[in-house]
Coordinates of C-alpha atoms in Angstrom, one line a residue:
Chain I
X1380 CA 28.3 231.8 76.0
X1381 CA 30.9 229.2 75.3
X1382 CA 28.2 226.5 75.3
X1383 CA 25.9 228.3 72.8
X1384 CA 29.0 228.8 70.6
X1385 CA 29.9 225.1 70.4
X1386 CA 26.2 224.3 70.0
X1387 CA 26.2 226.5 67.0
X1388 CA 29.3 225.0 65.6
X1389 CA 27.8 221.6 66.1
X1390 CA 24.6 222.8 64.1
X1391 CA 26.7 224.4 61.3
X1392 CA 28.7 221.3 60.9
X1393 CA 25.5 219.0 60.6
X1394 CA 24.0 221.3 58.0
X1395 CA 27.2 221.2 56.1
X1396 CA 27.3 217.4 56.4
X1397 CA 23.8 217.3 55.1
X1398 CA 24.5 219.4 52.1
X1399 CA 27.6 217.5 51.2
X1400 CA 25.5 214.2 50.8
X1401 CA 23.4 215.9 48.5
X1402 CA 25.7 218.4 46.7
X1403 CA 27.0 216.1 43.8
X1404 CA 23.5 215.1 42.8
X1405 CA 22.3 218.7 42.8
X1406 CA 25.1 220.0 40.8
X1407 CA 24.8 217.3 38.2
X1408 CA 21.0 217.9 37.9
X1409 CA 21.5 221.6 37.4
X1410 CA 24.4 221.1 34.8
X1411 CA 22.7 218.4 32.8
X1412 CA 18.9 219.3 33.1
X1413 CA 18.1 222.8 34.0
X1414 CA 21.1 224.4 32.5
X1415 CA 20.4 222.9 28.9
X1416 CA 16.8 223.6 29.5
X1417 CA 17.6 227.4 29.6
X1418 CA 20.0 227.0 26.8
X1419 CA 17.1 225.5 24.7
X1420 CA 14.9 228.4 25.6
X1421 CA 17.6 230.8 24.4
X1422 CA 18.2 228.7 21.2
X1423 CA 14.4 228.7 20.5
X1424 CA 14.5 232.4 19.8
X1425 CA 17.6 232.0 17.5
X1426 CA 17.8 230.8 13.8
X1427 CA 20.6 229.7 11.4
X1428 CA 22.3 226.4 10.6
X1429 CA 24.9 224.7 12.7
X1430 CA 26.5 227.1 15.1
X1431 CA 25.8 230.3 13.0
X1432 CA 22.9 231.5 15.0
X1433 CA 21.2 234.9 15.1
X1434 CA 18.3 236.2 17.3
X1435 CA 14.9 236.5 15.6
X1436 CA 12.5 236.9 18.3
X1437 CA 9.3 235.0 18.0
X1438 CA 9.9 234.0 14.3
X1439 CA 10.4 230.2 15.2
X1440 CA 7.2 230.2 17.4
X1441 CA 4.9 231.6 14.5
X1442 CA 6.6 229.2 12.1
X1443 CA 5.4 226.3 14.3
X1444 CA 1.8 227.1 13.7
X1445 CA 2.0 227.0 9.9
X1446 CA 4.4 224.0 9.9
X1447 CA 2.3 221.1 8.4
X1448 CA 4.9 218.5 9.4
X1449 CA 5.0 219.7 13.1
X1450 CA 1.0 219.7 13.1
X1451 CA 1.1 216.1 11.8
X1452 CA 3.7 215.0 14.3
X1453 CA 1.6 216.4 17.2
X1454 CA -1.5 214.8 15.9
X1455 CA 0.3 211.4 15.7
X1456 CA 1.7 211.7 19.1
X1457 CA -1.6 212.7 20.7
X1458 CA -3.4 209.7 18.9
X1459 CA -0.7 207.5 20.6
X1460 CA -1.4 209.2 23.9
X1461 CA -5.1 209.0 23.9
X1462 CA -5.5 205.5 22.7
X1463 CA -2.4 203.8 24.2
X1464 CA -2.1 205.3 27.8
X1465 CA -5.8 204.5 28.9
X1466 CA -5.6 201.1 27.2
X1467 CA -2.5 200.3 28.9
X1468 CA -3.4 201.4 32.3
X1469 CA -6.8 199.6 32.3
X1470 CA -5.2 196.4 31.1
X1471 CA -2.3 196.7 33.7
X1472 CA -4.9 197.3 36.5
X1473 CA -7.1 194.3 35.4
X1474 CA -4.2 192.0 35.3
X1475 CA -2.8 193.1 38.5
X1476 CA -6.1 192.7 40.3
X1477 CA -6.3 189.0 38.8
X1478 CA -2.7 188.4 40.0
X1479 CA -3.5 189.7 43.4
X1480 CA -6.1 186.9 43.9
X1481 CA -4.8 184.8 46.9
X1482 CA -6.2 181.6 45.4
X1483 CA -4.5 182.0 42.0
X1484 CA -1.9 179.3 41.1
X1485 CA 1.1 179.7 38.9
X1486 CA 1.2 183.4 40.2
X1487 CA 5.0 183.7 39.9
X1488 CA 4.9 182.4 36.3
X1489 CA 2.3 184.8 35.1
X1490 CA 4.0 187.9 36.7
X1491 CA 7.3 187.0 35.4
X1492 CA 5.8 186.3 31.9
X1493 CA 3.9 189.6 31.7
X1494 CA 6.8 191.5 33.1
X1495 CA 9.2 190.0 30.6
X1496 CA 8.8 192.4 27.7
X1497 CA 10.4 195.2 30.1
X1498 CA 13.8 193.5 29.7
X1499 CA 14.1 194.1 26.0
X1500 CA 15.6 197.4 24.7
X1501 CA 13.2 199.4 22.8
X1502 CA 15.4 199.1 19.7
X1503 CA 15.6 195.3 19.9
X1504 CA 11.8 194.8 20.4
X1505 CA 11.0 197.2 17.7
X1506 CA 13.1 195.4 15.2
X1507 CA 11.5 192.2 16.2
X1508 CA 7.9 193.8 15.9
X1509 CA 8.9 195.2 12.4
X1510 CA 9.6 191.7 11.0
X1511 CA 6.4 190.1 13.0
X1512 CA 4.2 192.8 11.4
X1513 CA 5.7 193.1 7.9
X1514 CA 3.6 192.4 4.9
X1515 CA 4.6 188.6 4.6
X1516 CA 5.4 188.5 8.3
X1517 CA 4.3 186.0 10.9
X1518 CA 1.3 188.0 12.3
X1519 CA -0.2 188.1 8.8
X1520 CA 0.5 184.5 8.1
X1521 CA -1.2 183.4 11.2
X1522 CA -4.3 185.6 10.6
X1523 CA -4.5 184.1 7.0
X1524 CA -4.2 180.6 8.1
X1525 CA -6.9 181.3 10.9
X1526 CA -9.2 182.8 8.2
X1527 CA -9.5 186.0 10.2
X1528 CA -8.6 188.0 7.2
X1529 CA -8.8 187.4 3.6
X1530 CA -5.8 189.4 2.5
X1531 CA -2.7 190.4 4.4
X1532 CA -3.0 193.6 6.4
X1533 CA -0.4 196.3 5.4
X1534 CA 0.6 196.7 9.1
X1535 CA 3.7 198.9 8.3
X1536 CA 2.9 200.5 5.0
X1537 CA -0.7 201.7 5.5
X1538 CA -1.1 205.0 7.4
X1539 CA -3.9 203.6 9.7
X1540 CA -2.4 200.3 10.3
X1541 CA 1.1 201.6 10.9
X1542 CA -0.2 203.7 13.9
X1543 CA -2.0 200.6 15.2
X1544 CA 1.2 198.6 15.0
X1545 CA 3.1 201.2 17.0
X1546 CA 0.3 201.2 19.6
X1547 CA 0.3 197.4 19.8
X1548 CA 4.0 197.5 20.2
X1549 CA 4.1 200.0 23.1
X1550 CA 1.3 198.3 24.8
X1551 CA 3.3 195.0 24.7
X1552 CA 6.5 196.6 26.0
X1553 CA 5.0 198.7 29.0
X1554 CA 2.0 197.0 30.3
X1555 CA 4.0 194.7 32.6
X1556 CA 5.9 197.4 33.8
X1557 CA 2.9 199.5 35.0
X1558 CA 1.5 196.2 36.4
X1559 CA 4.4 195.8 38.9
X1560 CA 3.6 199.2 40.3
X1561 CA -0.1 198.2 40.9
X1562 CA 0.8 194.8 42.3
X1563 CA 3.2 196.4 44.8
X1564 CA 0.5 198.9 45.9
X1565 CA -2.2 196.2 45.9
X1566 CA -0.2 194.1 48.4
X1567 CA -0.3 197.1 50.9
X1568 CA -4.0 197.1 51.0
X1569 CA -5.4 195.4 54.1
X1570 CA -7.4 192.3 53.2
X1571 CA -9.9 192.9 55.9
X1572 CA -11.3 195.8 53.9
X1573 CA -12.3 193.3 51.1
X1574 CA -13.6 190.8 53.8
X1575 CA -15.9 193.6 55.1
X1576 CA -17.2 194.5 51.7
X1577 CA -17.9 190.8 50.9
X1578 CA -20.0 190.6 54.1
X1579 CA -21.9 193.6 53.0
X1580 CA -22.6 191.8 49.8
X1581 CA -20.5 194.0 47.5
X1582 CA -19.9 192.2 44.1
X1583 CA -16.2 192.0 42.8
X1584 CA -17.1 194.7 40.3
X1585 CA -18.2 197.0 43.1
X1586 CA -15.2 196.1 45.2
X1587 CA -12.9 197.0 42.3
X1588 CA -14.5 200.4 41.6
X1589 CA -15.3 201.1 45.4
X1590 CA -12.1 200.0 47.1
X1591 CA -9.4 199.1 44.6
X1592 CA -9.5 202.0 42.3
X1593 CA -9.8 204.7 45.0
X1594 CA -7.0 203.2 47.1
X1595 CA -4.7 202.9 44.1
X1596 CA -5.4 206.4 42.8
X1597 CA -2.0 208.0 43.8
X1598 CA -0.3 205.2 41.9
X1599 CA -2.5 205.4 38.9
X1600 CA -1.9 209.1 38.8
X1601 CA 1.8 208.4 39.0
X1602 CA 1.8 205.9 36.2
X1603 CA -0.4 207.9 34.0
X1604 CA 1.8 210.9 34.3
X1605 CA 5.1 208.8 33.6
X1606 CA 3.3 207.2 30.6
X1607 CA 2.1 210.5 29.2
X1608 CA 5.5 212.0 29.6
X1609 CA 7.0 208.8 27.9
X1610 CA 4.6 208.8 25.1
X1611 CA 5.2 212.5 24.4
X1612 CA 8.8 211.7 23.9
X1613 CA 8.1 208.5 21.8
X1614 CA 11.2 207.9 19.5
X1615 CA 13.0 204.6 19.4
X1616 CA 10.0 202.5 18.3
X1617 CA 8.8 204.8 15.5
X1618 CA 12.4 205.2 14.4
X1619 CA 12.9 201.5 14.1
X1620 CA 9.5 200.1 13.1
X1621 CA 8.2 202.6 10.4
X1622 CA 10.9 205.2 10.3
X1623 CA 8.1 207.6 10.7
X1624 CA 6.4 206.6 7.5
X1625 CA 4.4 205.9 5.4
X1626 CA 4.9 209.6 4.4
X1627 CA 4.8 211.2 7.9
X1628 CA 1.9 209.0 9.1
X1629 CA 3.6 207.8 12.2
X1630 CA 6.3 210.5 12.8
X1631 CA 6.3 211.7 16.4
X1632 CA 7.4 215.1 17.8
X1633 CA 10.7 213.7 19.1
X1634 CA 11.5 212.2 15.7
X1635 CA 10.9 215.6 13.9
X1636 CA 13.2 217.3 16.5
X1637 CA 15.9 214.6 15.7
X1638 CA 15.2 215.2 11.9
X1639 CA 15.5 218.9 12.2
X1640 CA 18.8 218.8 14.1
X1641 CA 20.6 215.8 12.7
X1642 CA 19.1 214.8 9.4
X1643 CA 18.1 218.0 7.6
X1644 CA 20.2 221.1 7.6
X1645 CA 20.9 221.3 11.4
X1646 CA 18.4 224.0 12.4
X1647 CA 19.0 223.9 16.1
X1648 CA 17.0 227.0 17.0
X1649 CA 13.8 225.8 15.4
X1650 CA 14.4 222.3 16.6
X1651 CA 14.7 223.9 20.1
X1652 CA 11.4 225.7 19.6
X1653 CA 9.7 222.4 18.5
X1654 CA 11.2 220.8 21.7
X1655 CA 9.7 223.6 23.9
X1656 CA 6.3 222.6 22.5
X1657 CA 6.8 219.2 24.3
X1658 CA 7.8 220.9 27.6
X1659 CA 4.6 223.0 27.4
X1660 CA 2.4 220.0 26.7
X1661 CA 4.1 217.9 29.5
X1662 CA 3.3 220.7 31.9
X1663 CA -0.3 221.3 30.9
X1664 CA -1.2 217.6 30.7
X1665 CA 0.4 217.1 34.3
X1666 CA -1.6 219.9 35.7
X1667 CA -4.8 218.5 34.1
X1668 CA -4.0 215.0 35.3
X1669 CA -3.4 216.4 39.0
X1670 CA -6.6 218.5 38.8
X1671 CA -8.7 215.6 37.6
X1672 CA -7.4 213.2 40.3
X1673 CA -7.7 215.9 42.9
X1674 CA -11.3 216.7 42.1
X1675 CA -12.5 213.1 42.5
X1676 CA -10.9 213.2 45.9
X1677 CA -13.6 215.9 46.9
Chain X
X1372 CA -20.8 180.9 38.0
X1373 CA -17.7 181.0 40.3
X1374 CA -16.2 178.3 38.2
X1375 CA -16.6 179.9 34.8
X1376 CA -15.4 183.1 36.3
X1377 CA -12.1 181.2 37.4
X1378 CA -11.9 179.8 33.9
X1379 CA -12.0 183.1 32.3
X1380 CA -9.4 184.3 34.8
X1381 CA -7.0 181.6 33.8
X1382 CA -7.8 182.0 30.1
X1383 CA -7.1 185.7 30.2
X1384 CA -3.9 185.4 32.1
X1385 CA -2.7 182.7 29.9
X1386 CA -3.4 184.7 26.7
X1387 CA -1.7 187.7 28.2
X1388 CA 1.4 185.5 29.1
X1389 CA 1.5 183.9 25.7
X1390 CA 1.4 187.2 24.0
X1391 CA 4.2 188.5 26.3
X1392 CA 6.4 185.5 25.7
X1393 CA 5.8 184.9 22.0
X1394 CA 8.1 187.5 20.5
X1395 CA 10.9 186.2 22.8
X1396 CA 10.4 182.6 21.6
X1397 CA 10.2 183.7 18.0
X1398 CA 13.2 185.8 18.3
X1399 CA 15.3 182.9 19.8
X1400 CA 13.8 180.2 17.3
X1401 CA 14.7 182.6 14.4
X1402 CA 18.2 182.9 15.5
X1403 CA 18.7 179.3 14.7
X1404 CA 17.1 179.6 11.3
X1405 CA 18.0 180.7 7.8
X1406 CA 16.8 184.1 6.7
X1407 CA 14.4 182.5 4.1
X1408 CA 12.9 180.3 6.8
X1409 CA 12.4 183.3 9.1
X1410 CA 10.3 185.0 6.3
X1411 CA 8.4 181.8 5.7
X1412 CA 7.3 181.9 9.2
X1413 CA 9.1 178.8 10.5
X1414 CA 8.5 178.2 14.2
X1415 CA 10.7 175.2 14.8
X1416 CA 14.4 175.7 15.9
X1417 CA 16.8 175.1 13.0
X1418 CA 20.5 174.3 12.7
X1419 CA 22.0 177.6 11.5
X1420 CA 22.6 179.1 14.9
X1421 CA 26.3 179.0 14.6
X1422 CA 26.4 180.0 11.0
X1423 CA 24.2 183.2 11.9
X1424 CA 26.6 184.0 14.7
X1425 CA 29.7 183.5 12.3
X1426 CA 28.1 186.0 9.7
X1427 CA 27.4 188.5 12.6
X1428 CA 30.9 188.2 13.8
X1429 CA 32.2 188.7 10.2
X1430 CA 30.1 191.5 9.1
X1431 CA 30.0 193.7 12.5
X1432 CA 32.4 194.3 15.3
X1433 CA 30.1 192.6 17.8
X1434 CA 32.7 192.2 20.6
X1435 CA 33.6 195.9 20.5
X1436 CA 29.9 196.9 20.7
X1437 CA 29.2 194.6 23.7
X1438 CA 32.3 196.0 25.3
X1439 CA 31.2 199.5 24.8
X1440 CA 27.7 198.8 26.2
X1441 CA 29.2 196.9 29.2
X1442 CA 31.6 199.7 30.0
X1443 CA 28.9 202.4 29.7
X1444 CA 26.2 200.4 31.6
X1445 CA 28.5 199.2 34.5
X1446 CA 30.1 202.5 35.1
X1447 CA 26.7 204.4 34.9
X1448 CA 25.1 201.9 37.3
X1449 CA 27.7 202.1 39.9
X1450 CA 28.0 205.9 39.7
X1451 CA 24.2 206.4 39.7
X1452 CA 23.7 204.2 42.8
X1453 CA 26.4 206.0 44.7
X1454 CA 25.3 209.6 43.8
X1455 CA 21.5 208.9 44.2
X1456 CA 21.8 206.9 47.4
X1457 CA 24.1 209.5 49.0
X1458 CA 21.5 212.2 47.9
X1459 CA 18.5 210.2 49.0
X1460 CA 20.0 209.5 52.2
X1461 CA 21.1 213.1 52.8
X1462 CA 17.6 214.5 51.9
X1463 CA 15.9 212.2 54.3
X1464 CA 18.3 212.1 57.3
X1465 CA 19.4 215.7 57.4
X1466 CA 15.9 217.3 56.8
X1467 CA 15.5 221.0 56.6
X1468 CA 13.1 223.4 55.0
X1469 CA 15.6 224.6 52.5
X1470 CA 16.6 221.0 51.6
X1471 CA 12.9 220.2 50.9
X1472 CA 12.7 223.1 48.5
X1473 CA 15.8 221.9 46.7
X1474 CA 14.5 218.4 46.5
X1475 CA 11.2 219.5 45.0
X1476 CA 13.1 221.5 42.4
X1477 CA 15.1 218.4 41.5
X1478 CA 11.8 216.5 41.0
X1479 CA 10.8 219.0 38.4
X1480 CA 13.7 217.7 36.3
X1481 CA 11.6 214.5 35.9
X1482 CA 9.2 216.5 33.8
X1483 CA 11.9 217.8 31.4
X1484 CA 11.6 215.8 28.2
X1485 CA 15.0 214.6 26.7
X1486 CA 14.0 216.2 23.4
X1487 CA 14.4 219.6 25.0
X1488 CA 17.9 218.7 26.3
X1489 CA 19.4 216.8 23.4
X1490 CA 20.4 219.9 21.3
X1491 CA 21.9 221.9 24.1
X1492 CA 23.6 218.8 25.5
X1493 CA 25.1 218.1 22.1
X1494 CA 26.4 221.5 21.7
X1495 CA 27.8 221.4 25.3
X1496 CA 29.9 218.3 24.5
X1497 CA 30.7 219.7 21.1
X1498 CA 32.4 222.6 23.1
X1499 CA 34.0 220.2 25.7
X1500 CA 35.5 218.3 22.8
X1501 CA 37.6 221.4 22.1
X1502 CA 39.2 221.5 25.4
X1503 CA 38.9 217.9 26.8
X1504 CA 38.6 215.5 23.9
X1505 CA 38.5 212.5 26.2
X1506 CA 35.0 213.6 27.5
X1507 CA 33.7 215.3 24.3
X1508 CA 31.6 213.9 21.6
X1509 CA 32.1 210.3 20.6
X1510 CA 33.4 209.2 24.0
X1511 CA 32.1 206.9 26.7
X1512 CA 32.1 209.8 29.2
X1513 CA 29.8 211.9 27.0
X1514 CA 27.2 209.1 27.1
X1515 CA 27.5 208.6 30.9
X1516 CA 27.5 212.0 32.3
X1517 CA 24.1 213.4 31.4
X1518 CA 22.3 210.1 32.2
X1519 CA 24.1 209.2 35.5
X1520 CA 21.9 211.4 37.8
X1521 CA 18.1 211.0 37.7
X1522 CA 15.8 212.6 40.1
X1523 CA 13.8 209.4 40.0
X1524 CA 16.6 207.4 41.5
X1525 CA 17.2 210.0 44.2
X1526 CA 13.5 210.0 45.0
X1527 CA 13.4 206.2 45.0
X1528 CA 16.4 206.2 47.6
X1529 CA 14.7 208.8 49.6
X1530 CA 11.4 207.0 49.9
X1531 CA 13.3 203.7 50.8
X1532 CA 15.4 205.6 53.5
X1533 CA 12.1 206.4 55.3
X1534 CA 12.0 202.7 56.2
X1535 CA 15.6 202.7 57.5
X1536 CA 15.6 202.2 61.2
X1537 CA 16.7 205.6 62.7
X1538 CA 17.9 203.7 65.9
X1539 CA 20.8 202.4 63.8
X1540 CA 21.8 205.9 63.0
X1541 CA 22.0 206.9 66.7
X1542 CA 23.8 203.6 67.6
X1543 CA 26.3 204.5 65.0
X1544 CA 26.8 208.0 66.2
X1545 CA 27.3 206.7 69.8
X1546 CA 30.0 204.4 68.7
X1547 CA 31.7 207.4 67.2
X1548 CA 31.3 206.6 63.6
X1549 CA 31.5 209.7 61.2
X1550 CA 28.4 210.6 59.1
X1551 CA 30.1 209.0 56.0
X1552 CA 31.1 206.0 58.2
X1553 CA 27.5 205.5 59.1
X1554 CA 26.3 205.7 55.6
X1555 CA 28.9 203.3 54.3
X1556 CA 29.1 200.7 57.2
X1557 CA 25.5 200.7 58.3
X1558 CA 23.1 202.2 55.7
X1559 CA 24.7 200.6 52.7
X1560 CA 24.6 196.9 53.9
X1561 CA 21.1 197.4 55.5
X1562 CA 19.6 198.8 52.3
X1563 CA 20.7 195.9 50.0
X1564 CA 17.4 195.2 48.2
X1565 CA 17.0 199.0 47.5
X1566 CA 20.4 199.0 45.9
X1567 CA 19.5 195.8 43.9
X1568 CA 16.4 197.4 42.6
X1569 CA 18.0 200.5 41.8
X1570 CA 20.8 198.7 39.9
X1571 CA 18.3 196.9 37.9
X1572 CA 16.5 200.0 36.9
X1573 CA 19.7 201.9 36.0
X1574 CA 21.6 199.0 34.2
X1575 CA 18.5 198.3 32.1
X1576 CA 17.9 201.8 31.0
X1577 CA 21.5 202.5 30.4
X1578 CA 22.1 199.2 28.4
X1579 CA 19.1 200.0 26.4
X1580 CA 19.6 203.7 25.9
X1581 CA 19.2 204.7 22.2
X1582 CA 18.6 208.4 21.3
X1583 CA 21.5 210.0 23.3
X1584 CA 24.1 207.4 22.1
X1585 CA 22.7 207.9 18.5
X1586 CA 23.4 211.6 18.7
X1587 CA 26.7 211.6 20.5
X1588 CA 28.4 208.4 19.3
X1589 CA 29.4 208.9 15.7
X1590 CA 32.2 206.4 14.9
X1591 CA 31.9 202.7 14.5
X1592 CA 34.5 202.3 17.3
X1593 CA 32.0 203.6 19.9
X1594 CA 29.0 201.8 18.8
X1595 CA 26.7 200.2 21.4
X1596 CA 24.5 197.2 21.1
X1597 CA 21.2 199.2 20.4
X1598 CA 23.0 201.2 17.7
X1599 CA 24.4 198.0 16.2
X1600 CA 20.9 196.4 16.2
X1601 CA 19.4 199.4 14.8
X1602 CA 21.7 199.7 11.8
X1603 CA 21.5 195.9 11.1
X1604 CA 17.7 196.1 11.0
X1605 CA 17.6 199.2 8.7
X1606 CA 19.2 197.5 5.7
X1607 CA 17.1 196.8 2.5
X1608 CA 18.0 193.1 2.3
X1609 CA 18.1 192.2 5.9
X1610 CA 19.7 188.8 6.9
X1611 CA 16.9 188.0 9.4
X1612 CA 18.6 185.0 11.2
X1613 CA 21.8 187.1 11.8
X1614 CA 19.8 190.1 13.1
X1615 CA 17.9 187.7 15.4
X1616 CA 21.1 186.4 17.0
X1617 CA 22.4 190.0 17.4
X1618 CA 19.0 190.9 19.3
X1619 CA 19.2 187.7 21.3
X1620 CA 22.9 188.4 22.4
X1621 CA 21.9 192.1 23.1
X1622 CA 18.9 191.0 25.3
X1623 CA 21.0 188.5 27.4
X1624 CA 22.5 190.9 29.9
X1625 CA 19.4 192.7 30.8
X1626 CA 17.4 189.5 30.9
X1627 CA 20.1 188.0 33.3
X1628 CA 20.3 191.0 35.5
X1629 CA 16.5 190.9 35.9
X1630 CA 16.3 187.1 36.5
X1631 CA 19.1 187.1 39.1
X1632 CA 17.8 190.0 41.1
X1633 CA 14.1 189.5 40.5
X1634 CA 13.3 188.8 44.2
X1635 CA 15.1 191.9 45.3
X1636 CA 13.6 194.1 42.6
X1637 CA 10.0 193.3 43.6
X1638 CA 10.9 193.6 47.4
X1639 CA 12.8 196.9 46.6
X1640 CA 9.7 198.3 44.6
X1641 CA 7.3 197.4 47.3
X1642 CA 9.6 199.1 49.7
X1643 CA 9.5 202.3 47.8
X1644 CA 5.8 202.3 47.2
X1645 CA 4.8 201.9 50.9

């Protein structure tokens, strides 16, 4: 009896010690993520300016569907997502496979150079890109000198090219970041697998699709989900390169939420509703990405 | 065939490296040139570095913004490492079913977009301002608190803790160390590379954070470097040389942190991916 008692006390003590290690983090995440998340849900059913809010049921949600600015923002965000995320992932994979070649020289230099964009702040590089791509900016000057174009491209002021500029900018900033994940994973693959494939006469293309891609699938899934979440929240670049313009041609959902809350007449309720549209999109897209990755697994 | 393949490999990597580095070079070169020369596309270093710097010091409160950014990033990094490593260690070493459930719930927070949090957080800190002004809107605390704990960092530490030799734990217990003692005296020194990688990730994202500071910091006295750079860049008649020196100065801390700890960073990342 005495023995079981002290054993019990020991177990309770170790359970308590375990919880005390994680408690602070758990509290902070609940206070600063889950509680505000709930607050945003409640807000999304309210309307009014500033802190004068009243409940209006699903009014905000029906307003969403006929809100042209919202629809344009969603469209823009999805154009960035569908073009940029696959482009960046393929580029990062390709570069990391080249960098993983055991005979490659200057490996450290290439790796550091391509990772370098990650050290800049989104604001700083956005401002640099804004000037590089301005009408009389360096990019146009070089394109003209090389006779690649006959007139300067309206990178920032044309609705189509402004989107391209944003896509180029994000790709520049994040490809190296994703590459590091693939490089780390590639270094964990046993070289003998490739040796065996070589003996069997598999070309490097076949090795890439037959060995590298399947083995990196968890990491590819991870990077595509984080990139998707990142792109759906795109804000800093658009705010600092194009300000969302021309018109609303480059505006993203996050920027629209910011404008609704802090630029126009502080409509927190409706802004919260718009923000929930991102929550729903992230949830849906993540489920789809998991499903797609899972199916190929068989 | 093999030779031409090698050639294209080097060509491709060289182009990628040049494209990656070029905006940096241009930014550094432009910070030494006059505004007119920057717009003319001058690619050679000039002699206006000190003049640009003086203009920047005259028209903005650069030191103040640097100090604000430094205070926020250093505090955030130290607190984030402590909180996340305690939690990551706790979740891995004292495993239980209920703790696994809680851990998975925490991971869900990674899916919550900041856009959905910013309005409630802004209102929350508005209310705090009425009671505790020192941690309400427009304070450094209000920037730090919502960003200091991320599920990603907890996940990162938990993954790395899987590699921590459990015999050391037993040895510590035999020696009569308390659980916290084991954590502080054995775990912390053993996991240096993990801490270094975590520090780089946190410092960079904190130093570069823009949206939340933009919302919550409202007076010039609390401006951080990204806010300063953003306002400089939004003018109608920008002084390019001056803006470029501001960007260079704003990039130096994160670039330094990265280069000093690059080895540990890569090692730490590899540890977490395994």
